[in-house]
Amino acid sequence: MKNLIQSISISLCSSYFIIMLISLKSPHDYWMSETIVDQFFYAVILGTVIAVANQLYKLDWSMFVVLLIHYAITVTAVFIIGYYGSWFDLDNGKSVFLLYARASVIYLIVWLYYYTEEKRAIRKMNSQLQHRGE
């Protein structure tokens, strides 16, 4: 439940941040109450999908595989929900490319973090084993 609430909260914040960025281009179009309500529901749906996808981290699988599946679920959800929420222009190839590029950079950073943390933990264990043997 905590994961669900956190995911929905992050999704809501992200959604409203996206609305703010979009409204800089056309301020009169996006701050109507109907749009805000729609964006709220899109964000709740996205947060729920991400919360479900976060359950992958509980599996005893390779972090690379978990991140890859999580990436596929999350980016697909963002693409579908973002289409209905007008977060990007589907006719604009650059807009769609930027969606995938930004998500890929974020997941690459997360993977590098986990990779370096895992390597650090392995070095620490090896060091402890060496000192134990001496």
Backbone as JSON Lines, residues from 0, in Angstrom:
{"i":0,"aa":"M","n":[0.83,-1.2,0.0],"ca":[0.0,0.0,0.0],"c":[0.87,1.26,0.0]}
{"i":1,"aa":"K","n":[1.96,1.21,0.78],"ca":[2.87,2.35,0.84],"c":[3.46,2.63,-0.55]}
{"i":2,"aa":"N","n":[3.84,1.56,-1.25],"ca":[4.39,1.68,-2.6],"c":[3.37,2.31,-3.55]}
{"i":3,"aa":"L","n":[2.11,1.9,-3.42],"ca":[1.05,2.44,-4.27],"c":[0.87,3.94,-4.01]}
{"i":4,"aa":"I","n":[0.83,4.33,-2.77],"ca":[0.65,5.75,-2.42],"c":[1.84,6.57,-2.91]}
{"i":5,"aa":"Q","n":[3.05,6.06,-2.72],"ca":[4.24,6.78,-3.2],"c":[4.22,6.9,-4.71]}
{"i":6,"aa":"S","n":[3.9,5.84,-5.41],"ca":[3.89,5.88,-6.87],"c":[2.83,6.84,-7.4]}
{"i":7,"aa":"I","n":[1.65,6.82,-6.79],"ca":[0.6,7.74,-7.23],"c":[1.0,9.18,-6.93]}
{"i":8,"aa":"S","n":[1.61,9.43,-5.78],"ca":[2.04,10.79,-5.43],"c":[3.08,11.31,-6.41]}
{"i":9,"aa":"I","n":[4.05,10.48,-6.73],"ca":[5.08,10.89,-7.69],"c":[4.46,11.12,-9.06]}
{"i":10,"aa":"S","n":[3.55,10.24,-9.44],"ca":[2.88,10.4,-10.73],"c":[2.05,11.67,-10.77]}
{"i":11,"aa":"L","n":[1.35,11.98,-9.69],"ca":[0.56,13.22,-9.64],"c":[1.46,14.44,-9.78]}
{"i":12,"aa":"C","n":[2.55,14.45,-9.04],"ca":[3.48,15.58,-9.13],"c":[4.04,15.72,-10.54]}
{"i":13,"aa":"S","n":[4.42,14.59,-11.12],"ca":[4.96,14.62,-12.48],"c":[3.92,15.11,-13.48]}
{"i":14,"aa":"S","n":[2.69,14.63,-13.33],"ca":[1.63,15.02,-14.24],"c":[1.37,16.52,-14.17]}
{"i":15,"aa":"Y","n":[1.28,17.04,-12.98],"ca":[1.02,18.47,-12.85],"c":[2.22,19.3,-13.31]}
{"i":16,"aa":"F","n":[3.42,18.77,-13.16],"ca":[4.6,19.45,-13.69],"c":[4.53,19.5,-15.22]}
{"i":17,"aa":"I","n":[4.11,18.39,-15.82],"ca":[3.95,18.35,-17.28],"c":[2.89,19.35,-17.73]}
{"i":18,"aa":"I","n":[1.77,19.41,-17.0],"ca":[0.73,20.39,-17.34],"c":[1.3,21.8,-17.28]}
{"i":19,"aa":"M","n":[2.09,22.08,-16.25],"ca":[2.69,23.41,-16.12],"c":[3.57,23.73,-17.33]}
{"i":20,"aa":"L","n":[4.39,22.75,-17.73],"ca":[5.27,22.98,-18.89],"c":[4.46,23.2,-20.17]}
{"i":21,"aa":"I","n":[3.42,22.39,-20.34],"ca":[2.57,22.55,-21.52],"c":[1.88,23.9,-21.5]}
{"i":22,"aa":"S","n":[1.45,24.32,-20.33],"ca":[0.71,25.59,-20.23],"c":[1.57,26.8,-20.53]}
{"i":23,"aa":"L","n":[2.88,26.66,-20.45],"ca":[3.75,27.77,-20.82],"c":[3.59,28.11,-22.31]}
{"i":24,"aa":"K","n":[3.27,27.1,-23.11],"ca":[3.06,27.32,-24.54],"c":[1.68,27.89,-24.84]}
{"i":25,"aa":"S","n":[0.68,27.41,-24.12],"ca":[-0.69,27.89,-24.34],"c":[-1.42,27.93,-22.99]}
{"i":26,"aa":"P","n":[-1.23,28.99,-22.22],"ca":[-1.74,29.04,-20.85],"c":[-3.25,28.92,-20.72]}
{"i":27,"aa":"H","n":[-4.01,29.3,-21.71],"ca":[-5.46,29.28,-21.58],"c":[-6.06,27.91,-21.83]}
{"i":28,"aa":"D","n":[-5.3,27.01,-22.41],"ca":[-5.85,25.71,-22.79],"c":[-5.8,24.67,-21.68]}
{"i":29,"aa":"Y","n":[-4.87,24.75,-20.76],"ca":[-4.62,23.62,-19.88],"c":[-5.05,23.79,-18.43]}
{"i":30,"aa":"W","n":[-5.41,24.95,-18.0],"ca":[-5.74,25.11,-16.59],"c":[-7.23,25.15,-16.34]}
{"i":31,"aa":"M","n":[-8.0,24.61,-17.25],"ca":[-9.44,24.5,-17.04],"c":[-9.7,23.32,-16.1]}
{"i":32,"aa":"S","n":[-10.75,23.4,-15.33],"ca":[-11.01,22.38,-14.3],"c":[-11.17,20.98,-14.9]}
{"i":33,"aa":"E","n":[-11.79,20.88,-16.07],"ca":[-11.98,19.56,-16.68],"c":[-10.63,18.94,-17.02]}
{"i":34,"aa":"T","n":[-9.7,19.72,-17.52],"ca":[-8.37,19.22,-17.86],"c":[-7.64,18.77,-16.61]}
{"i":35,"aa":"I","n":[-7.73,19.54,-15.55],"ca":[-7.05,19.19,-14.31],"c":[-7.6,17.87,-13.76]}
{"i":36,"aa":"V","n":[-8.9,17.69,-13.8],"ca":[-9.5,16.44,-13.32],"c":[-9.04,15.28,-14.19]}
{"i":37,"aa":"D","n":[-9.04,15.46,-15.5],"ca":[-8.58,14.4,-16.4],"c":[-7.12,14.03,-16.08]}
{"i":38,"aa":"Q","n":[-6.27,15.04,-15.93],"ca":[-4.86,14.79,-15.65],"c":[-4.68,14.08,-14.31]}
{"i":39,"aa":"F","n":[-5.52,14.41,-13.34],"ca":[-5.47,13.74,-12.05],"c":[-5.71,12.24,-12.23]}
{"i":40,"aa":"F","n":[-6.74,11.89,-12.99],"ca":[-7.04,10.47,-13.19],"c":[-5.97,9.77,-14.01]}
{"i":41,"aa":"Y","n":[-5.41,10.45,-15.01],"ca":[-4.31,9.86,-15.77],"c":[-3.13,9.57,-14.85]}
{"i":42,"aa":"A","n":[-2.84,10.52,-13.96],"ca":[-1.73,10.35,-13.04],"c":[-1.98,9.2,-12.06]}
{"i":43,"aa":"V","n":[-3.2,9.07,-11.59],"ca":[-3.54,7.97,-10.67],"c":[-3.38,6.62,-11.38]}
{"i":44,"aa":"I","n":[-3.83,6.55,-12.61],"ca":[-3.68,5.31,-13.38],"c":[-2.2,4.99,-13.58]}
{"i":45,"aa":"L","n":[-1.43,6.0,-13.98],"ca":[0.0,5.78,-14.19],"c":[0.69,5.38,-12.9]}
{"i":46,"aa":"G","n":[0.36,6.04,-11.8],"ca":[0.94,5.68,-10.51],"c":[0.62,4.26,-10.11]}
{"i":47,"aa":"T","n":[-0.59,3.81,-10.4],"ca":[-0.99,2.44,-10.09],"c":[-0.2,1.44,-10.93]}
{"i":48,"aa":"V","n":[-0.05,1.74,-12.22],"ca":[0.73,0.85,-13.09],"c":[2.18,0.77,-12.6]}
{"i":49,"aa":"I","n":[2.76,1.89,-12.24],"ca":[4.14,1.9,-11.76],"c":[4.26,1.15,-10.44]}
{"i":50,"aa":"A","n":[3.27,1.31,-9.56],"ca":[3.29,0.59,-8.28],"c":[3.27,-0.92,-8.51]}
{"i":51,"aa":"V","n":[2.46,-1.36,-9.47],"ca":[2.41,-2.79,-9.79],"c":[3.75,-3.22,-10.38]}
{"i":52,"aa":"A","n":[4.31,-2.41,-11.28],"ca":[5.6,-2.74,-11.89],"c":[6.72,-2.76,-10.84]}
{"i":53,"aa":"N","n":[6.59,-1.95,-9.8],"ca":[7.61,-1.93,-8.74],"c":[7.7,-3.25,-7.99]}
{"i":54,"aa":"Q","n":[6.66,-4.06,-8.07],"ca":[6.69,-5.36,-7.4],"c":[7.75,-6.27,-8.02]}
{"i":55,"aa":"L","n":[8.19,-5.95,-9.22],"ca":[9.25,-6.73,-9.86],"c":[10.53,-6.72,-9.04]}
{"i":56,"aa":"Y","n":[10.77,-5.63,-8.32],"ca":[12.0,-5.52,-7.54],"c":[12.05,-6.51,-6.38]}
{"i":57,"aa":"K","n":[10.93,-7.09,-6.04],"ca":[10.89,-8.08,-4.96],"c":[11.3,-9.47,-5.45]}
{"i":58,"aa":"L","n":[11.35,-9.64,-6.76],"ca":[11.72,-10.94,-7.33],"c":[13.23,-11.13,-7.26]}
{"i":59,"aa":"D","n":[13.63,-12.35,-7.17],"ca":[15.06,-12.67,-7.11],"c":[15.6,-12.9,-8.52]}
{"i":60,"aa":"W","n":[15.48,-11.86,-9.32],"ca":[15.94,-11.89,-10.7],"c":[17.11,-10.94,-10.85]}
{"i":61,"aa":"S","n":[17.79,-11.05,-11.96],"ca":[18.86,-10.12,-12.29],"c":[18.3,-8.7,-12.33]}
{"i":62,"aa":"M","n":[19.06,-7.76,-11.76],"ca":[18.6,-6.37,-11.76],"c":[18.43,-5.85,-13.18]}
{"i":63,"aa":"F","n":[19.27,-6.3,-14.08],"ca":[19.15,-5.87,-15.47],"c":[17.81,-6.31,-16.06]}
{"i":64,"aa":"V","n":[17.41,-7.56,-15.8],"ca":[16.15,-8.08,-16.32],"c":[14.97,-7.33,-15.69]}
{"i":65,"aa":"V","n":[15.04,-7.11,-14.38],"ca":[13.97,-6.39,-13.69],"c":[13.83,-4.98,-14.25]}
{"i":66,"aa":"L","n":[14.96,-4.29,-14.41],"ca":[14.91,-2.93,-14.96],"c":[14.38,-2.92,-16.39]}
{"i":67,"aa":"L","n":[14.76,-3.89,-17.17],"ca":[14.3,-3.97,-18.56],"c":[12.78,-4.17,-18.62]}
{"i":68,"aa":"I","n":[12.26,-5.07,-17.81],"ca":[10.81,-5.3,-17.79],"c":[10.1,-4.07,-17.22]}
{"i":69,"aa":"H","n":[10.65,-3.5,-16.16],"ca":[10.05,-2.3,-15.55],"c":[10.04,-1.16,-16.57]}
{"i":70,"aa":"Y","n":[11.13,-1.01,-17.31],"ca":[11.23,0.01,-18.35],"c":[10.13,-0.19,-19.4]}
{"i":71,"aa":"A","n":[9.98,-1.42,-19.85],"ca":[8.96,-1.7,-20.88],"c":[7.56,-1.37,-20.38]}
{"i":72,"aa":"I","n":[7.26,-1.77,-19.16],"ca":[5.93,-1.5,-18.59],"c":[5.71,0.0,-18.43]}
{"i":73,"aa":"T","n":[6.69,0.66,-17.82],"ca":[6.55,2.08,-17.51],"c":[6.48,2.94,-18.76]}
{"i":74,"aa":"V","n":[7.37,2.72,-19.69],"ca":[7.38,3.54,-20.91],"c":[6.13,3.29,-21.74]}
{"i":75,"aa":"T","n":[5.67,2.06,-21.79],"ca":[4.43,1.77,-22.51],"c":[3.26,2.49,-21.85]}
{"i":76,"aa":"A","n":[3.2,2.44,-20.52],"ca":[2.12,3.13,-19.8],"c":[2.19,4.64,-20.0]}
{"i":77,"aa":"V","n":[3.39,5.2,-19.9],"ca":[3.55,6.64,-20.11],"c":[3.15,7.01,-21.53]}
{"i":78,"aa":"F","n":[3.52,6.18,-22.49],"ca":[3.17,6.46,-23.88],"c":[1.65,6.45,-24.07]}
{"i":79,"aa":"I","n":[0.99,5.43,-23.57],"ca":[-0.47,5.33,-23.75],"c":[-1.2,6.43,-22.98]}
{"i":80,"aa":"I","n":[-0.87,6.58,-21.71],"ca":[-1.54,7.59,-20.89],"c":[-1.17,8.99,-21.35]}
{"i":81,"aa":"G","n":[0.09,9.17,-21.72],"ca":[0.52,10.48,-22.23],"c":[-0.17,10.86,-23.52]}
{"i":82,"aa":"Y","n":[-0.48,9.87,-24.33],"ca":[-1.22,10.14,-25.57],"c":[-2.61,10.69,-25.23]}
{"i":83,"aa":"Y","n":[-3.3,10.02,-24.32],"ca":[-4.64,10.48,-23.94],"c":[-4.59,11.77,-23.13]}
{"i":84,"aa":"G","n":[-3.51,11.97,-22.4],"ca":[-3.37,13.18,-21.6],"c":[-2.76,14.34,-22.36]}
{"i":85,"aa":"S","n":[-2.46,14.14,-23.63],"ca":[-1.83,15.18,-24.48],"c":[-0.5,15.64,-23.92]}
{"i":86,"aa":"W","n":[0.29,14.7,-23.42],"ca":[1.6,15.05,-22.88],"c":[2.63,15.22,-23.98]}
{"i":87,"aa":"F","n":[2.32,14.72,-25.17],"ca":[3.21,14.87,-26.31],"c":[2.36,14.78,-27.57]}
{"i":88,"aa":"D","n":[2.95,15.16,-28.66],"ca":[2.25,15.16,-29.94],"c":[2.66,13.92,-30.72]}
{"i":89,"aa":"L","n":[1.74,13.0,-30.92],"ca":[2.04,11.75,-31.6],"c":[2.47,11.98,-33.04]}
{"i":90,"aa":"D","n":[1.99,13.04,-33.66],"ca":[2.38,13.34,-35.04],"c":[3.79,13.89,-35.13]}
{"i":91,"aa":"N","n":[4.33,14.31,-34.01],"ca":[5.67,14.88,-33.97],"c":[6.64,13.77,-33.53]}
{"i":92,"aa":"G","n":[7.39,13.23,-34.47],"ca":[8.32,12.15,-34.17],"c":[9.34,12.52,-33.11]}
{"i":93,"aa":"K","n":[9.73,13.78,-33.09],"ca":[10.71,14.25,-32.1],"c":[10.14,14.12,-30.69]}
{"i":94,"aa":"S","n":[8.87,14.42,-30.53],"ca":[8.21,14.33,-29.23],"c":[8.23,12.89,-28.7]}
{"i":95,"aa":"V","n":[7.91,11.95,-29.56],"ca":[7.89,10.54,-29.18],"c":[9.32,10.06,-28.9]}
{"i":96,"aa":"F","n":[10.25,10.46,-29.76],"ca":[11.64,10.09,-29.55],"c":[12.15,10.61,-28.2]}
{"i":97,"aa":"L","n":[11.81,11.84,-27.87],"ca":[12.26,12.41,-26.6],"c":[11.69,11.66,-25.4]}
{"i":98,"aa":"L","n":[10.47,11.16,-25.53],"ca":[9.89,10.34,-24.46],"c":[10.77,9.13,-24.2]}
{"i":99,"aa":"Y","n":[11.1,8.4,-25.25],"ca":[11.93,7.21,-25.09],"c":[13.36,7.56,-24.69]}
{"i":100,"aa":"A","n":[13.9,8.63,-25.23],"ca":[15.27,9.02,-24.89],"c":[15.38,9.4,-23.42]}
{"i":101,"aa":"R","n":[14.45,10.19,-22.92],"ca":[14.49,10.59,-21.5],"c":[14.33,9.39,-20.59]}
{"i":102,"aa":"A","n":[13.38,8.53,-20.91],"ca":[13.17,7.34,-20.08],"c":[14.41,6.46,-20.11]}
{"i":103,"aa":"S","n":[15.02,6.31,-21.28],"ca":[16.21,5.48,-21.39],"c":[17.36,6.03,-20.56]}
{"i":104,"aa":"V","n":[17.54,7.33,-20.58],"ca":[18.6,7.95,-19.78],"c":[18.35,7.71,-18.29]}
{"i":105,"aa":"I","n":[17.12,7.89,-17.86],"ca":[16.79,7.67,-16.44],"c":[17.07,6.22,-16.05]}
{"i":106,"aa":"Y","n":[16.64,5.28,-16.86],"ca":[16.85,3.87,-16.53],"c":[18.33,3.5,-16.61]}
{"i":107,"aa":"L","n":[19.07,4.1,-17.51],"ca":[20.5,3.85,-17.58],"c":[21.19,4.33,-16.32]}
{"i":108,"aa":"I","n":[20.81,5.5,-15.83],"ca":[21.38,6.03,-14.59],"c":[21.04,5.11,-13.42]}
{"i":109,"aa":"V","n":[19.8,4.65,-13.35],"ca":[19.39,3.74,-12.27],"c":[20.19,2.44,-12.36]}
{"i":110,"aa":"W","n":[20.32,1.89,-13.56],"ca":[21.07,0.66,-13.72],"c":[22.53,0.86,-13.33]}
{"i":111,"aa":"L","n":[23.15,1.96,-13.74],"ca":[24.54,2.23,-13.36],"c":[24.69,2.34,-11.84]}
{"i":112,"aa":"Y","n":[23.72,2.95,-11.19],"ca":[23.75,3.05,-9.74],"c":[23.73,1.65,-9.11]}
{"i":113,"aa":"Y","n":[22.76,0.82,-9.52],"ca":[22.68,-0.53,-8.98],"c":[23.93,-1.34,-9.3]}
{"i":114,"aa":"Y","n":[24.44,-1.18,-10.5],"ca":[25.64,-1.91,-10.91],"c":[26.83,-1.53,-10.04]}
{"i":115,"aa":"T","n":[27.06,-0.24,-9.85],"ca":[28.21,0.19,-9.03],"c":[28.01,-0.19,-7.56]}
{"i":116,"aa":"E","n":[26.77,-0.14,-7.07],"ca":[26.52,-0.55,-5.69],"c":[26.78,-2.05,-5.51]}
{"i":117,"aa":"E","n":[26.39,-2.83,-6.49],"ca":[26.63,-4.27,-6.43],"c":[28.12,-4.57,-6.47]}
{"i":118,"aa":"K","n":[28.84,-3.89,-7.33],"ca":[30.29,-4.09,-7.42],"c":[30.96,-3.67,-6.11]}
{"i":119,"aa":"R","n":[30.49,-2.57,-5.5],"ca":[31.05,-2.12,-4.23],"c":[30.8,-3.15,-3.14]}
{"i":120,"aa":"A","n":[29.61,-3.72,-3.1],"ca":[29.27,-4.73,-2.1],"c":[30.13,-5.98,-2.29]}
{"i":121,"aa":"I","n":[30.37,-6.37,-3.54],"ca":[31.21,-7.54,-3.82],"c":[32.64,-7.28,-3.37]}
{"i":122,"aa":"R","n":[33.17,-6.08,-3.66],"ca":[34.53,-5.74,-3.21],"c":[34.62,-5.77,-1.69]}
{"i":123,"aa":"K","n":[33.6,-5.28,-1.02],"ca":[33.58,-5.26,0.44],"c":[33.56,-6.68,0.99]}
{"i":124,"aa":"M","n":[32.75,-7.55,0.41],"ca":[32.7,-8.94,0.86],"c":[34.03,-9.64,0.62]}
{"i":125,"aa":"N","n":[34.64,-9.41,-0.55],"ca":[35.93,-10.01,-0.84],"c":[37.0,-9.54,0.13]}
{"i":126,"aa":"S","n":[36.96,-8.27,0.47],"ca":[37.91,-7.72,1.42],"c":[37.73,-8.36,2.8]}
{"i":127,"aa":"Q","n":[36.49,-8.51,3.22],"ca":[36.22,-9.14,4.51],"c":[36.66,-10.59,4.52]}
{"i":128,"aa":"L","n":[36.45,-11.28,3.41],"ca":[36.9,-12.68,3.32],"c":[38.41,-12.79,3.35]}
{"i":129,"aa":"Q","n":[39.11,-11.87,2.71],"ca":[40.56,-11.87,2.72],"c":[41.09,-11.62,4.12]}
{"i":130,"aa":"H","n":[40.5,-10.68,4.83],"ca":[40.94,-10.38,6.19],"c":[40.62,-11.53,7.14]}
{"i":131,"aa":"R","n":[39.56,-12.23,6.89],"ca":[39.18,-13.38,7.72],"c":[40.17,-14.52,7.54]}
{"i":132,"aa":"G","n":[40.66,-14.68,6.31],"ca":[41.61,-15.75,6.01],"c":[43.01,-15.47,6.52]}
{"i":133,"aa":"E","n":[43.32,-14.25,6.82],"ca":[44.69,-13.9,7.27],"c":[44.9,-14.15,8.73]}
